[in-house]
Coordinates of C-alpha atoms and ligand atoms in Angstrom, one line a residue:
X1 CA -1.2 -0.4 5.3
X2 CA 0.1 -3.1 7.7
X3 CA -1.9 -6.1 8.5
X4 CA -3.7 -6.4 11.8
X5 CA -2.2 -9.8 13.2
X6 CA 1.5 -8.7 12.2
X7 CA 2.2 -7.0 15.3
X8 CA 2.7 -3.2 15.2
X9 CA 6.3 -3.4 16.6
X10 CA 7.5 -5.9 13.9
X11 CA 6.7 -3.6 11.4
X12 CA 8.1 -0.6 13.6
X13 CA 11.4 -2.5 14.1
X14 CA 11.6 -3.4 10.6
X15 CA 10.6 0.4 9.6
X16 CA 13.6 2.1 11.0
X17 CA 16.3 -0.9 10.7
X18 CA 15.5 -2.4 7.4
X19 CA 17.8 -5.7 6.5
X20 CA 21.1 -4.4 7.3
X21 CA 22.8 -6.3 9.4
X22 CA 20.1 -8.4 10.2
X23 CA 18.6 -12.0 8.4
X24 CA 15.7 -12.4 5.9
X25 CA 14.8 -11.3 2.3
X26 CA 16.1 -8.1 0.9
X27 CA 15.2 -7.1 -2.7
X28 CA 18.0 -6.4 -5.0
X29 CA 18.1 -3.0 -6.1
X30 CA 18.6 -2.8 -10.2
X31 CA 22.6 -1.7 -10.9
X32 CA 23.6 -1.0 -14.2
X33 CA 21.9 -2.0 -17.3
X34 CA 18.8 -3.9 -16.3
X35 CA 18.1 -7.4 -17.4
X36 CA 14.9 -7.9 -18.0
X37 CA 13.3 -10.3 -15.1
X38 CA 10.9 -12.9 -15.7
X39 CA 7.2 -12.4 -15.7
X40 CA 4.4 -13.7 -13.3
X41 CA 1.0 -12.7 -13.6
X42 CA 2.1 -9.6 -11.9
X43 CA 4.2 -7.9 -14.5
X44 CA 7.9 -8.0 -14.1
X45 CA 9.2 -10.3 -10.6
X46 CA 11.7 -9.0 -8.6
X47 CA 15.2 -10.0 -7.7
X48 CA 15.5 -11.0 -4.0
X49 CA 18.7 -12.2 -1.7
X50 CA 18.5 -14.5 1.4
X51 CA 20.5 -12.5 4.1
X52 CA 21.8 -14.1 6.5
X53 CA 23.1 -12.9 9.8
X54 CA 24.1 -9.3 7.0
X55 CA 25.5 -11.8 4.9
X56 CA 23.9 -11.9 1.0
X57 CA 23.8 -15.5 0.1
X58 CA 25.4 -16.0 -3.5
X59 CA 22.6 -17.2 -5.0
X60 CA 20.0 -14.7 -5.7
X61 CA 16.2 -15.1 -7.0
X62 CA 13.3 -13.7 -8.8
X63 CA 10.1 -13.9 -7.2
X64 CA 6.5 -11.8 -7.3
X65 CA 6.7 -8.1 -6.9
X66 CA 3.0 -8.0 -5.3
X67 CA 2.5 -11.1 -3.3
X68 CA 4.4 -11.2 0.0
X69 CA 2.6 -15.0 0.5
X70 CA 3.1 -17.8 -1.9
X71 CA -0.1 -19.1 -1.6
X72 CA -1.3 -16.0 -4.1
X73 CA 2.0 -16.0 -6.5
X74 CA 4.2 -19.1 -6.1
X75 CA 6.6 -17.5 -9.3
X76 CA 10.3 -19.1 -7.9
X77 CA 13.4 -18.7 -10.6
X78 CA 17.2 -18.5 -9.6
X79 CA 18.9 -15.8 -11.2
X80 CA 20.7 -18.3 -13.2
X81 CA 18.3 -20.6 -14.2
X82 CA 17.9 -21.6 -17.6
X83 CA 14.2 -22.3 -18.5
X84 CA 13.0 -25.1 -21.5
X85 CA 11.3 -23.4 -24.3
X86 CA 8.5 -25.8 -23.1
X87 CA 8.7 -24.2 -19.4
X88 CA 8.5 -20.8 -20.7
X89 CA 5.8 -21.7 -22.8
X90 CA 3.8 -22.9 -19.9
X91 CA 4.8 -20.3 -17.8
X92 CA 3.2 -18.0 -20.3
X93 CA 0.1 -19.5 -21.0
X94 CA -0.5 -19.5 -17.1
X95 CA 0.2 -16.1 -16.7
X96 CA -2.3 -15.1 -19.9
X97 CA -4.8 -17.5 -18.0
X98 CA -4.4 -15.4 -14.8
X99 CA -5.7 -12.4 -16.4
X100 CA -8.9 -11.2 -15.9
X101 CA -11.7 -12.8 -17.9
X102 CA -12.8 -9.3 -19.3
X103 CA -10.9 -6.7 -20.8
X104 CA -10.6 -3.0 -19.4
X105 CA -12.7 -2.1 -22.9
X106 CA -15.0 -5.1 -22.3
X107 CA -15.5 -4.1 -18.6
X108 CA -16.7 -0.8 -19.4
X109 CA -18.9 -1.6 -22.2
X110 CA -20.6 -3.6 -19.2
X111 CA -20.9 -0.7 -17.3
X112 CA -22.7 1.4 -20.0
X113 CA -24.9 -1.1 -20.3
X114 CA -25.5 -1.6 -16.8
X115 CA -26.9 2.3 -16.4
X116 CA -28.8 2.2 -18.7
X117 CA -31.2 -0.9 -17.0
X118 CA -34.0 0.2 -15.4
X119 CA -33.2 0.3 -11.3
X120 CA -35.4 -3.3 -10.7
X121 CA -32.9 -5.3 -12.9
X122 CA -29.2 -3.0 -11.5
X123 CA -27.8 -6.6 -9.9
X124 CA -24.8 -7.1 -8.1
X125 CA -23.6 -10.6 -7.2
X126 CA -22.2 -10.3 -3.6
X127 CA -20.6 -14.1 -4.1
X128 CA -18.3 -12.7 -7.2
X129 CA -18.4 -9.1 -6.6
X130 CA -19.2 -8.1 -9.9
X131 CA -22.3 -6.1 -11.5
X132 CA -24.5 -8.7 -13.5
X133 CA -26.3 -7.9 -17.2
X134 CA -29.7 -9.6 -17.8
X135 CA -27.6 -12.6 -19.3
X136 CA -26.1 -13.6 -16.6
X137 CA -29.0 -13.9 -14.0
X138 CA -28.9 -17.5 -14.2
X139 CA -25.4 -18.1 -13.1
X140 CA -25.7 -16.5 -9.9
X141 CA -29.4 -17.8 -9.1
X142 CA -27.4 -19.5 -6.4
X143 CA -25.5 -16.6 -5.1
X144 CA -26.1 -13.8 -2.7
X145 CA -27.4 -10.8 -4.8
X146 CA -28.1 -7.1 -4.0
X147 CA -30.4 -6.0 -6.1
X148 CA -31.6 -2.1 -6.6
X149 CA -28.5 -0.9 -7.1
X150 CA -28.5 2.7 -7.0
X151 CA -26.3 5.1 -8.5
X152 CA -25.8 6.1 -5.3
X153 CA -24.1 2.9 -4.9
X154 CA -22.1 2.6 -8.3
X155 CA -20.8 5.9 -7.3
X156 CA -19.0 3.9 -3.8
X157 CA -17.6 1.2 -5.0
X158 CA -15.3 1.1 -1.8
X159 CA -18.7 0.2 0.1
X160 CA -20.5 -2.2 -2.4
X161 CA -17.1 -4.4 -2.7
X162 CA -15.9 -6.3 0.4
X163 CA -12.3 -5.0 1.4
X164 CA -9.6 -7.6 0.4
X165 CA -8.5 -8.9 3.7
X166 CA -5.4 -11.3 2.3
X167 CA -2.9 -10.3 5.1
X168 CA 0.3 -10.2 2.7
X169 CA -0.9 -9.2 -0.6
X170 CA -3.0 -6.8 -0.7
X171 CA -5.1 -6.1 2.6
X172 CA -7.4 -3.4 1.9
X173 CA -7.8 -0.7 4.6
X174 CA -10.2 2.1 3.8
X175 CA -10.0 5.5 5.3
X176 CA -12.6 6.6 7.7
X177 CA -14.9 9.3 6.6
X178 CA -13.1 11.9 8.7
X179 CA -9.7 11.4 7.2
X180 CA -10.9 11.1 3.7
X181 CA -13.0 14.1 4.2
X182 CA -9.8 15.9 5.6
X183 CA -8.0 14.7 2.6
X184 CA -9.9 15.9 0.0
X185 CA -10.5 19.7 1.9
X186 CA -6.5 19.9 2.2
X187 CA -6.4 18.6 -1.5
X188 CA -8.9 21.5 -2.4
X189 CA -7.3 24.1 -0.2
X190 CA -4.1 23.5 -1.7
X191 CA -5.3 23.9 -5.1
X192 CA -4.9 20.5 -6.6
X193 CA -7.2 20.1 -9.8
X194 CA -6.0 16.5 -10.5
X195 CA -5.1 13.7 -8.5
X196 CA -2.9 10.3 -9.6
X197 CA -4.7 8.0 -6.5
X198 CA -2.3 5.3 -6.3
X199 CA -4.0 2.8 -3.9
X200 CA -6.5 4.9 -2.6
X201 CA -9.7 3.9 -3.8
X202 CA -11.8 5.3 -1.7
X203 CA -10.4 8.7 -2.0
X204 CA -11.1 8.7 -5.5
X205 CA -14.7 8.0 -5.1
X206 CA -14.4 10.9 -2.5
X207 CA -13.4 13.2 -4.8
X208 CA -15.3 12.2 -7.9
X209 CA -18.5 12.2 -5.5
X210 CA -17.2 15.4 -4.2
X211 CA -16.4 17.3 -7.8
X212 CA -20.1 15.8 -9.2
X213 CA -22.0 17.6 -6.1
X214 CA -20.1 21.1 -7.1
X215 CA -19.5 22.0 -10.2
X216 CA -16.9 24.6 -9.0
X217 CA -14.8 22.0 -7.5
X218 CA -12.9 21.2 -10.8
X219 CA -10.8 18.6 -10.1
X220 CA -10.3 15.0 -11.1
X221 CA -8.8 12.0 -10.1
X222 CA -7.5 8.7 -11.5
X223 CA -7.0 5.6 -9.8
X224 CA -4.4 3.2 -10.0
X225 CA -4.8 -0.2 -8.1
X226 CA -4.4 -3.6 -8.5
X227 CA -7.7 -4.6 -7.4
X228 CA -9.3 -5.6 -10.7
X229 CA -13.0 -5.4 -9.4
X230 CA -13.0 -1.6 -9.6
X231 CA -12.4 -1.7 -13.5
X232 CA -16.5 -2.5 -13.3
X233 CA -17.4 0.9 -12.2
X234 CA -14.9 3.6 -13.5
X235 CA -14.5 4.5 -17.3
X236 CA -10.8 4.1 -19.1
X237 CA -9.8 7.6 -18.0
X238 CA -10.5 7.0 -14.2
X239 CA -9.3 3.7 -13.5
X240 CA -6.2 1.4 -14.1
X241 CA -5.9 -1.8 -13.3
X242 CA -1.6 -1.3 -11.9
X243 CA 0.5 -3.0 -9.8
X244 CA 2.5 -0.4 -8.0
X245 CA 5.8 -2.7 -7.0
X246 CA 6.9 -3.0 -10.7
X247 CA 5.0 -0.4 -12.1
X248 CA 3.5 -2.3 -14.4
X249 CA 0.1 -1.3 -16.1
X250 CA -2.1 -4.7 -16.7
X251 CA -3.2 -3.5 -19.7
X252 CA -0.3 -2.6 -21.6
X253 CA 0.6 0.8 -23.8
X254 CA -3.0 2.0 -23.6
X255 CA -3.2 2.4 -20.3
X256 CA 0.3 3.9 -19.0
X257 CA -0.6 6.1 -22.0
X258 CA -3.6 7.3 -19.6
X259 CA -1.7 7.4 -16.7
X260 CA 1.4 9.7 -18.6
X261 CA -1.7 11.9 -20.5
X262 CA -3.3 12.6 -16.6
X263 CA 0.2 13.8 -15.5
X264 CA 1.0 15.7 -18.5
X265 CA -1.9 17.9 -19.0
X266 CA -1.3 21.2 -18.3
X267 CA 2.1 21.0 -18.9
X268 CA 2.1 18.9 -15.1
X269 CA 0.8 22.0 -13.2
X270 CA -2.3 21.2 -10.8
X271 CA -1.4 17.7 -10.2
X272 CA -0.5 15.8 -7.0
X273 CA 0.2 11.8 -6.8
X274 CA -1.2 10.5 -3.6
X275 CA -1.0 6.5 -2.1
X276 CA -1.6 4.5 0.7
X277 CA 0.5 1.3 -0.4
X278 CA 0.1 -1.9 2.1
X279 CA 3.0 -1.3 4.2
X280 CA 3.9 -4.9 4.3
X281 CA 5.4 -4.3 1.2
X282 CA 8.8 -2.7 0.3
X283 CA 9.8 0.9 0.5
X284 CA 12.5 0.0 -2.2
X285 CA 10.5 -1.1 -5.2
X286 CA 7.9 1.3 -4.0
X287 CA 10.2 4.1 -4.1
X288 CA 11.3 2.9 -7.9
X289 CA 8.1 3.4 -8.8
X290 CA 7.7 6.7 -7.6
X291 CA 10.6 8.2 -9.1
X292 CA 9.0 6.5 -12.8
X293 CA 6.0 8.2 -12.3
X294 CA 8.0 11.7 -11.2
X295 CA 10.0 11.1 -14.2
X296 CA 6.4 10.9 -16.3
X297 CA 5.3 13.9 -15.0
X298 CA 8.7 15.8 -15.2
X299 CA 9.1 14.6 -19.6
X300 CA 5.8 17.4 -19.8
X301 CA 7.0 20.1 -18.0
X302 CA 8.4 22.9 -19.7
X303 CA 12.4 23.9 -19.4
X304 CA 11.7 26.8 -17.0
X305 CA 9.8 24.5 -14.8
X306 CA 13.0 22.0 -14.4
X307 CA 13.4 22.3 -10.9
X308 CA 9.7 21.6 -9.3
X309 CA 9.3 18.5 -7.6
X310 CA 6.2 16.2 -8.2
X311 CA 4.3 16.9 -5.0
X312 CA 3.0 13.6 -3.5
X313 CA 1.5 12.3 -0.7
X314 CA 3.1 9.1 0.9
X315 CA 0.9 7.6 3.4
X316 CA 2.5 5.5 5.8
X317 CA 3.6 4.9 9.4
X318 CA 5.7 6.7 10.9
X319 CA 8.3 4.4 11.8
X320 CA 9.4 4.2 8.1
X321 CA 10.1 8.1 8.7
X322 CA 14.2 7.0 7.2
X323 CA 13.5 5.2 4.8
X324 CA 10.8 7.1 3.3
X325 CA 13.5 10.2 3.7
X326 CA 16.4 8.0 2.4
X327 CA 14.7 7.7 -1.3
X328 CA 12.9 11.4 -1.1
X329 CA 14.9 13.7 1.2
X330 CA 12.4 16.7 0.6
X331 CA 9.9 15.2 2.3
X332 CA 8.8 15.6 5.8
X333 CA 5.9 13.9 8.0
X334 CA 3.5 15.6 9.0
X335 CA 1.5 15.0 12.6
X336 CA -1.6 14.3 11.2
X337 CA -3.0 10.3 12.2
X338 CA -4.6 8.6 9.3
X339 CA -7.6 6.9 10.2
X340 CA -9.2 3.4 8.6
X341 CA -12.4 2.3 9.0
X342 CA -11.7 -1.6 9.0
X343 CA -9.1 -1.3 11.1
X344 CA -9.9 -0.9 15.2
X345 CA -5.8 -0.6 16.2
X346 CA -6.0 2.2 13.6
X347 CA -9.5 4.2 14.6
X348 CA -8.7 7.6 15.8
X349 CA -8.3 7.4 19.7
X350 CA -11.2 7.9 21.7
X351 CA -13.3 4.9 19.8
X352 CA -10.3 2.4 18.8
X353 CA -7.9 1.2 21.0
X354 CA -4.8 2.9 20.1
X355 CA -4.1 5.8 18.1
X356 CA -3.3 5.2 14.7
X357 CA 0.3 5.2 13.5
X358 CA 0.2 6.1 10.1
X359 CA 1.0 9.3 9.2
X360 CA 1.4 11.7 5.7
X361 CA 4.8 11.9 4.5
X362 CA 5.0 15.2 1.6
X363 CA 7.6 17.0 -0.1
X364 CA 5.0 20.2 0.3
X365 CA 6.2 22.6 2.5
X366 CA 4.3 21.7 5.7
X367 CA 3.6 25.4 7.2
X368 CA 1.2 25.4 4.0
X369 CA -0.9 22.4 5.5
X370 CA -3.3 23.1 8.6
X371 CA -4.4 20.5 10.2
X372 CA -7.8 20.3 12.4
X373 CA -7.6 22.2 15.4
X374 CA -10.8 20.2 17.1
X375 CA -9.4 17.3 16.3
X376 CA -5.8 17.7 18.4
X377 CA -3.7 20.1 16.4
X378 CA -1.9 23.4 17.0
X379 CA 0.3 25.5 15.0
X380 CA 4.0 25.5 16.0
X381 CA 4.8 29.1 15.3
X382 CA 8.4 28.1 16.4
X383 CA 8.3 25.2 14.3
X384 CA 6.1 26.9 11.7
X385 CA 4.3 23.9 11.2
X386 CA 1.0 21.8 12.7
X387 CA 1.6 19.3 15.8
X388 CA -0.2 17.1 17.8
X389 CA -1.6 18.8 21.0
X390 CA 0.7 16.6 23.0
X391 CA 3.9 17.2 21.1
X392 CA 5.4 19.6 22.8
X393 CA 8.3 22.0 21.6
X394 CA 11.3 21.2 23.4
X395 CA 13.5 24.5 23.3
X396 CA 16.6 21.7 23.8
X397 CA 15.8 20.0 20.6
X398 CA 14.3 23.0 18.7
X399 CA 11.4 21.2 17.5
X400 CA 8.5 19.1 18.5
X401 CA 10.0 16.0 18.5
X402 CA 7.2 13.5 19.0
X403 CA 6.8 10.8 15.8
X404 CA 4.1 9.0 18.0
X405 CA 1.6 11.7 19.0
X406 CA 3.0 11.3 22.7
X407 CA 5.0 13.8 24.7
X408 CA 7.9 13.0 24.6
X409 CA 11.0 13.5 27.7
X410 CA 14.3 15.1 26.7
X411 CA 17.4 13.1 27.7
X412 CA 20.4 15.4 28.2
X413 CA 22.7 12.5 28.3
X414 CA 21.7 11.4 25.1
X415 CA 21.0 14.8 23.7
X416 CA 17.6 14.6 22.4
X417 CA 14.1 13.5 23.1
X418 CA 13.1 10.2 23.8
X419 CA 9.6 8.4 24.2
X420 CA 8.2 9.2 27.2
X421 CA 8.3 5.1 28.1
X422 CA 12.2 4.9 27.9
X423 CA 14.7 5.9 31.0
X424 CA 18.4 6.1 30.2
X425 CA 20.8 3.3 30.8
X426 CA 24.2 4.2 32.5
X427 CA 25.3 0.7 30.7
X428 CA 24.4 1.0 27.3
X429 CA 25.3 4.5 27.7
X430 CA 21.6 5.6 26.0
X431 CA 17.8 5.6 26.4
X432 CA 16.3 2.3 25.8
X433 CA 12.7 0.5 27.9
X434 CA 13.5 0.3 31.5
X435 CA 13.4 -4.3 30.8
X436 CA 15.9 -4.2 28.4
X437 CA 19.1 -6.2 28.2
X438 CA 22.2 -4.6 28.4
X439 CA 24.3 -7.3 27.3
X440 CA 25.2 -6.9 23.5
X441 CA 24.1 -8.8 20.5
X442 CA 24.0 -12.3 22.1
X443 CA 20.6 -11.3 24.1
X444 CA 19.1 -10.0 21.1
X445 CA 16.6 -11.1 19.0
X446 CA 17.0 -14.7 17.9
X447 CA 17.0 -14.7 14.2
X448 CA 18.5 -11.1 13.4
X449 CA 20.6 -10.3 16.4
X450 CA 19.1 -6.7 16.7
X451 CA 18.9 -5.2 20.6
X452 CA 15.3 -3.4 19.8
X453 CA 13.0 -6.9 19.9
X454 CA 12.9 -10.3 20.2
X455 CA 12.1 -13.2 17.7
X456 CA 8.6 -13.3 18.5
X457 CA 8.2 -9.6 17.3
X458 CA 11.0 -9.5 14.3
X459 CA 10.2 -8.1 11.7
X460 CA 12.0 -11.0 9.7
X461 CA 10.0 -13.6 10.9
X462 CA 7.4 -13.8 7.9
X463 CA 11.0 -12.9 5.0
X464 CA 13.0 -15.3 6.6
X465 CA 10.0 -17.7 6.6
X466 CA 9.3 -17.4 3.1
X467 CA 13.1 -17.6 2.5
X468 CA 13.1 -20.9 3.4
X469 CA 9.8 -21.7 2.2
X470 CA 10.8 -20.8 -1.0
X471 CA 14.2 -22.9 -0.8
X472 CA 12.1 -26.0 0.5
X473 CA 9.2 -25.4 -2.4
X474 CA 12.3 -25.3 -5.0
X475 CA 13.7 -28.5 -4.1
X476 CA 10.5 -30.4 -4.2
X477 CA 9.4 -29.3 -7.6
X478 CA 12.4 -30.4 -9.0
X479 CA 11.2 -33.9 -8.5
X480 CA 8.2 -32.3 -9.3
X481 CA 9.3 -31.4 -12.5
X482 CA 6.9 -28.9 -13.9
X483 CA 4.5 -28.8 -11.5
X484 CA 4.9 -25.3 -11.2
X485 CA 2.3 -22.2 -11.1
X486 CA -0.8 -23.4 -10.4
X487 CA -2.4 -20.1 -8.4
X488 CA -5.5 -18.3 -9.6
X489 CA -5.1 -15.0 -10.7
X490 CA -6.6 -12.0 -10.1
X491 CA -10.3 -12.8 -11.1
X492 CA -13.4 -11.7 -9.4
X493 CA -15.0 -14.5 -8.4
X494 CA -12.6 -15.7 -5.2
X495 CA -14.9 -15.6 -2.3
X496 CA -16.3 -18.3 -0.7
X497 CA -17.6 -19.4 2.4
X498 CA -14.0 -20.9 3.8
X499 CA -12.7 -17.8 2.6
X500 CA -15.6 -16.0 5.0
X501 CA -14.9 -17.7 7.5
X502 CA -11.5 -17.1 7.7
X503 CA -12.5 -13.4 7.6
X504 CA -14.2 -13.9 10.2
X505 CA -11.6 -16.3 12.3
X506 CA -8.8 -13.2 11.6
X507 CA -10.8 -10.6 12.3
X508 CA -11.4 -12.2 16.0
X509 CA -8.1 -12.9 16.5
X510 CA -6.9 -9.6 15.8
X511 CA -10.0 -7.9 17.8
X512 CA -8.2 -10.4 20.7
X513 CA -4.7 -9.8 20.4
Ligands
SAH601 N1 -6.7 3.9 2.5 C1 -7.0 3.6 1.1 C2 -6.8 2.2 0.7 C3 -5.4 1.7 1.1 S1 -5.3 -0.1 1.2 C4 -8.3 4.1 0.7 O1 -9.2 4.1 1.6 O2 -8.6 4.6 -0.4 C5 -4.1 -0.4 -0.1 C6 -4.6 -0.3 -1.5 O3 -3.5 -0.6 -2.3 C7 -5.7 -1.2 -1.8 O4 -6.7 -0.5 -2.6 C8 -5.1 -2.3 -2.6 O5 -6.0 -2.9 -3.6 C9 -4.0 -1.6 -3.3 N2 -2.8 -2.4 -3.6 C10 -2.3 -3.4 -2.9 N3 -1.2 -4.0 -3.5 C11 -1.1 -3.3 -4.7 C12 -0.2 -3.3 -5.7 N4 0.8 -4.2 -5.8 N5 -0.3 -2.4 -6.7 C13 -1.3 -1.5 -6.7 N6 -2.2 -1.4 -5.7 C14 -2.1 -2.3 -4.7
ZN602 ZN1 2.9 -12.6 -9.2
ZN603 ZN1 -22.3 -14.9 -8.3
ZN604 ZN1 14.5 17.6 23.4
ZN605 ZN1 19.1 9.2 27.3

């Protein structure tokens, strides 16, 4: 999901160009037999390359798979630096340090006591976000606690813990009822009896609340996030504490060994992966990840099965439409707009501001989905597919062309549909917004050159930011000498009244913008 202050049309210009040819931070895609990167807190980095007007500069570096902002990783190593055995020794204590305090085994011993307490003494420390035993009363005296916690409320995590609002690393935005409701009917129509929830935390709870109410819904889910406060409510089986950019599982063998057990059973039939990954991230490692987990599923099936694909549910906007299609080419986007709940830009129409951009990509043939005719859909029999009321079949085109939810004009100069803002330019010799400039790359954006946007909107802005950042950050610490690493990790005890306020501060300048 993309953060609210970004600017949509960053992210949609970034979407459909990517780096090529344009400035900022690409990641380095692994080529041949991998060397094994350095570790941060996060599990394996990743191997980036400062780009320069499409030019790779020479020198390439590892840096944090999960945090887009320094502030919550600072892990910086050139490709060809050689660390002291002291460094790496520091290095490792700090990221052991930036575990969490309890282990996954530890956190659900917690849990099983914390059922078992009579309803007067269920606590839950707003401050820390975290469930509190009898013992540790006295360390929150000072805190803001709920108390009576119901098992009502153990069983919605996604509404007892704050969202994580941290704008580059891992902003949390929760589906609105309706949409997760929609989810988990298609999931049931379909005939899914287990979903892999990859960042989707509340559509777990949705469908554990949802197979607990019915006894014949028999289907199961397991969540893998990165957000370590949910390990407090979910058993082993359920939940594991992942970061999907590396694929890495925070607790070791044990826990990919759930993950490969859940995609296995059955010899794989029944399953479908679904996530919602923050969309500030990278479809590359992303997409990495993916294929790992297809290649899990696929080492179960039997010889005869060979050629089924993993069916998944990427959500995301729908400006990544090429990129998403680049890595999977069997899968297609469906109409359907995803809603959030903390998010206004992203509320479905009528009550939010604009409709919400973020669609379903699947590799499941889409005449099998149906989407909600009260809420805007039709079925393109010509198409053989659901559509947005407003995307119209152009007999031109032979489809309904609309990414947007818009209708959308055909152009018979430029042989295809276009959004309905653009008219076509006799210069440029296509369809582009009537203020554009027709004068070539020198008019373009500022720091990548593209025609689409200018630097206050490109998408670049925050890469090439960090680029230099990081450069800047390197040079100091080598006065610095080993200054290095000195972020917390991912604990549960990181809110605090600055940190509220700047909630607050964000969430007005983003309800202003
Ligand atoms: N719409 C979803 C939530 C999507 S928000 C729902 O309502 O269920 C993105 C989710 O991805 C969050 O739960 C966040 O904690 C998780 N996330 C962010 N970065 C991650 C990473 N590197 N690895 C795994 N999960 C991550
Ligand atoms: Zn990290
Ligand atoms: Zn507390
Ligand atoms: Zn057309
Ligand atoms: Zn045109």
């Amino acid at each position: 999901m993309a953060a609210p202050g970004d600017g949509l049309e960053a992210v949609e210009a970034e979407g459909s160009a990517g780096l090529r040819g344009t400035s900022g931070i690409a990641v380095v895609l692994p080529s041949g037999p991998a060397v094994p990167a350095p570790l941060c807190p996060h599990g394996p980095t990743l191997l980036f390359v400062k780009v320069t007007q499409g030019k790779e500069e020479t020198r390439r570096f590892y840096a944090c798979s999960a945090c887009r902002d320094r502030k919550d990783c600072n892990f910086f190593q050139w490709e060809d630096e050689k660390l002291s055995g002291a460094r790496l020794a520091a290095r490792e204590a700090h990221n052991r340090r930036c575990q969490p305090p309890l282990s996954r085994r530890q956190c659900v011993e917690r849990y099983l006591k914390f059922i078992k307490l009579p309803l007067t003494q269920r606590k839950f420390c707003q401050r820390c976000q975290q469930l509190l035993l009898p013992d540790d009363w006295g360390q929150h005296s000072e805190h803001q606690v709920l108390g009576d916690v119901s098992v009502t409320q153990l069983r919605k995590p996604s509404q007892l813990l704050y969202p994580l609002e941290n704008k580059k690393t891992n902003a949390q935005y929760l589906f609105a009822d309706r949409s997760c409701q929609f989810l988990v009917d298609l999931l049931s129509t379909l005939g899914f009896r287990r979903v892999l929830c990859v960042g989707t935390p509340r559509l777990h709870e949705l469908i554990r609340l949802t197979a607990s109410a019915d006894r014949n819904a028999n289907i199961k889910s397991l969540l893998l996030d990165i957000d370590f406060r949910y390990s407090q409510f979910y058993m082993e089986d359920s939940f594991c504490h992942y970061n999907m950019f590396n694929h890495h599982f925070f607790d070791g063998k044990t826990a990919l060994e759930v993950c490969r057990a859940f995609l296995q059973e059955d010899k794989g039939k029944g399953v479908i992966m679904v996530t919602d990954p923050p969309f500030g991230g990278l479809v590359e490692p992303l997409a990495i990840t993916f294929k790992k987990l297809i290649a899990m599923w696929k080492e179960g099936q039997s010889q005869d099965d060979s050629d089924k694909e993993l069916p998944i549910f990427w959500i995301f906007p729908y400006f990544f439409e090429s990129r998403i299609c680049q890595f999977f080419p069997s899968f297609r986007m469906l109409d359907y707009q995803v809603d959030y709940d903390n998010h206004a830009l992203y509320k479905h129409g009528k009550t939010g501001r604009k409709q919400s951009p973020v669609r379903i990509f699947t590799n499941i043939p889409l005449n099998k989905i149906i989407l909600p005719t009260e809420e805007g859909y039709r079925f393109c029999s010509l198409c053989q597919r659901y559509v947005s009321l407003e995307n119209q079949h152009c007999e031109h085109c032979n489809s309904c062309p609309s990414k947007d939810g818009r209708k959308w004009n055909h152009c018979f100069l430029c042989k295809k549909c276009v959004k309905p803002s653009w008219i076509h330019c006799s210069i440029c010799n296509h369809c582009a917004v009537p203020d554009h400039s027709c004068q070539g790359p020198k008019d373009g954006c500022f720091i990548c050159g593209e025609l689409d946007h200018k630097r206050s909107t490109c998408p670049n802005i925050a890469t090439s930011k960090r680029a230099n950042k990081a450069v800047r950050k390197q040079k100091q610490r080598k006065s610095n000498n080993m200054k290095m690493e000195t972020t917390k990790g991912q604990s549960m005890n990181h809110t605090s009244a600055t940190r509220r306020k700047k909630r607050r501060e964000r969430a007005h300048q983003y309800l202003c913008s």
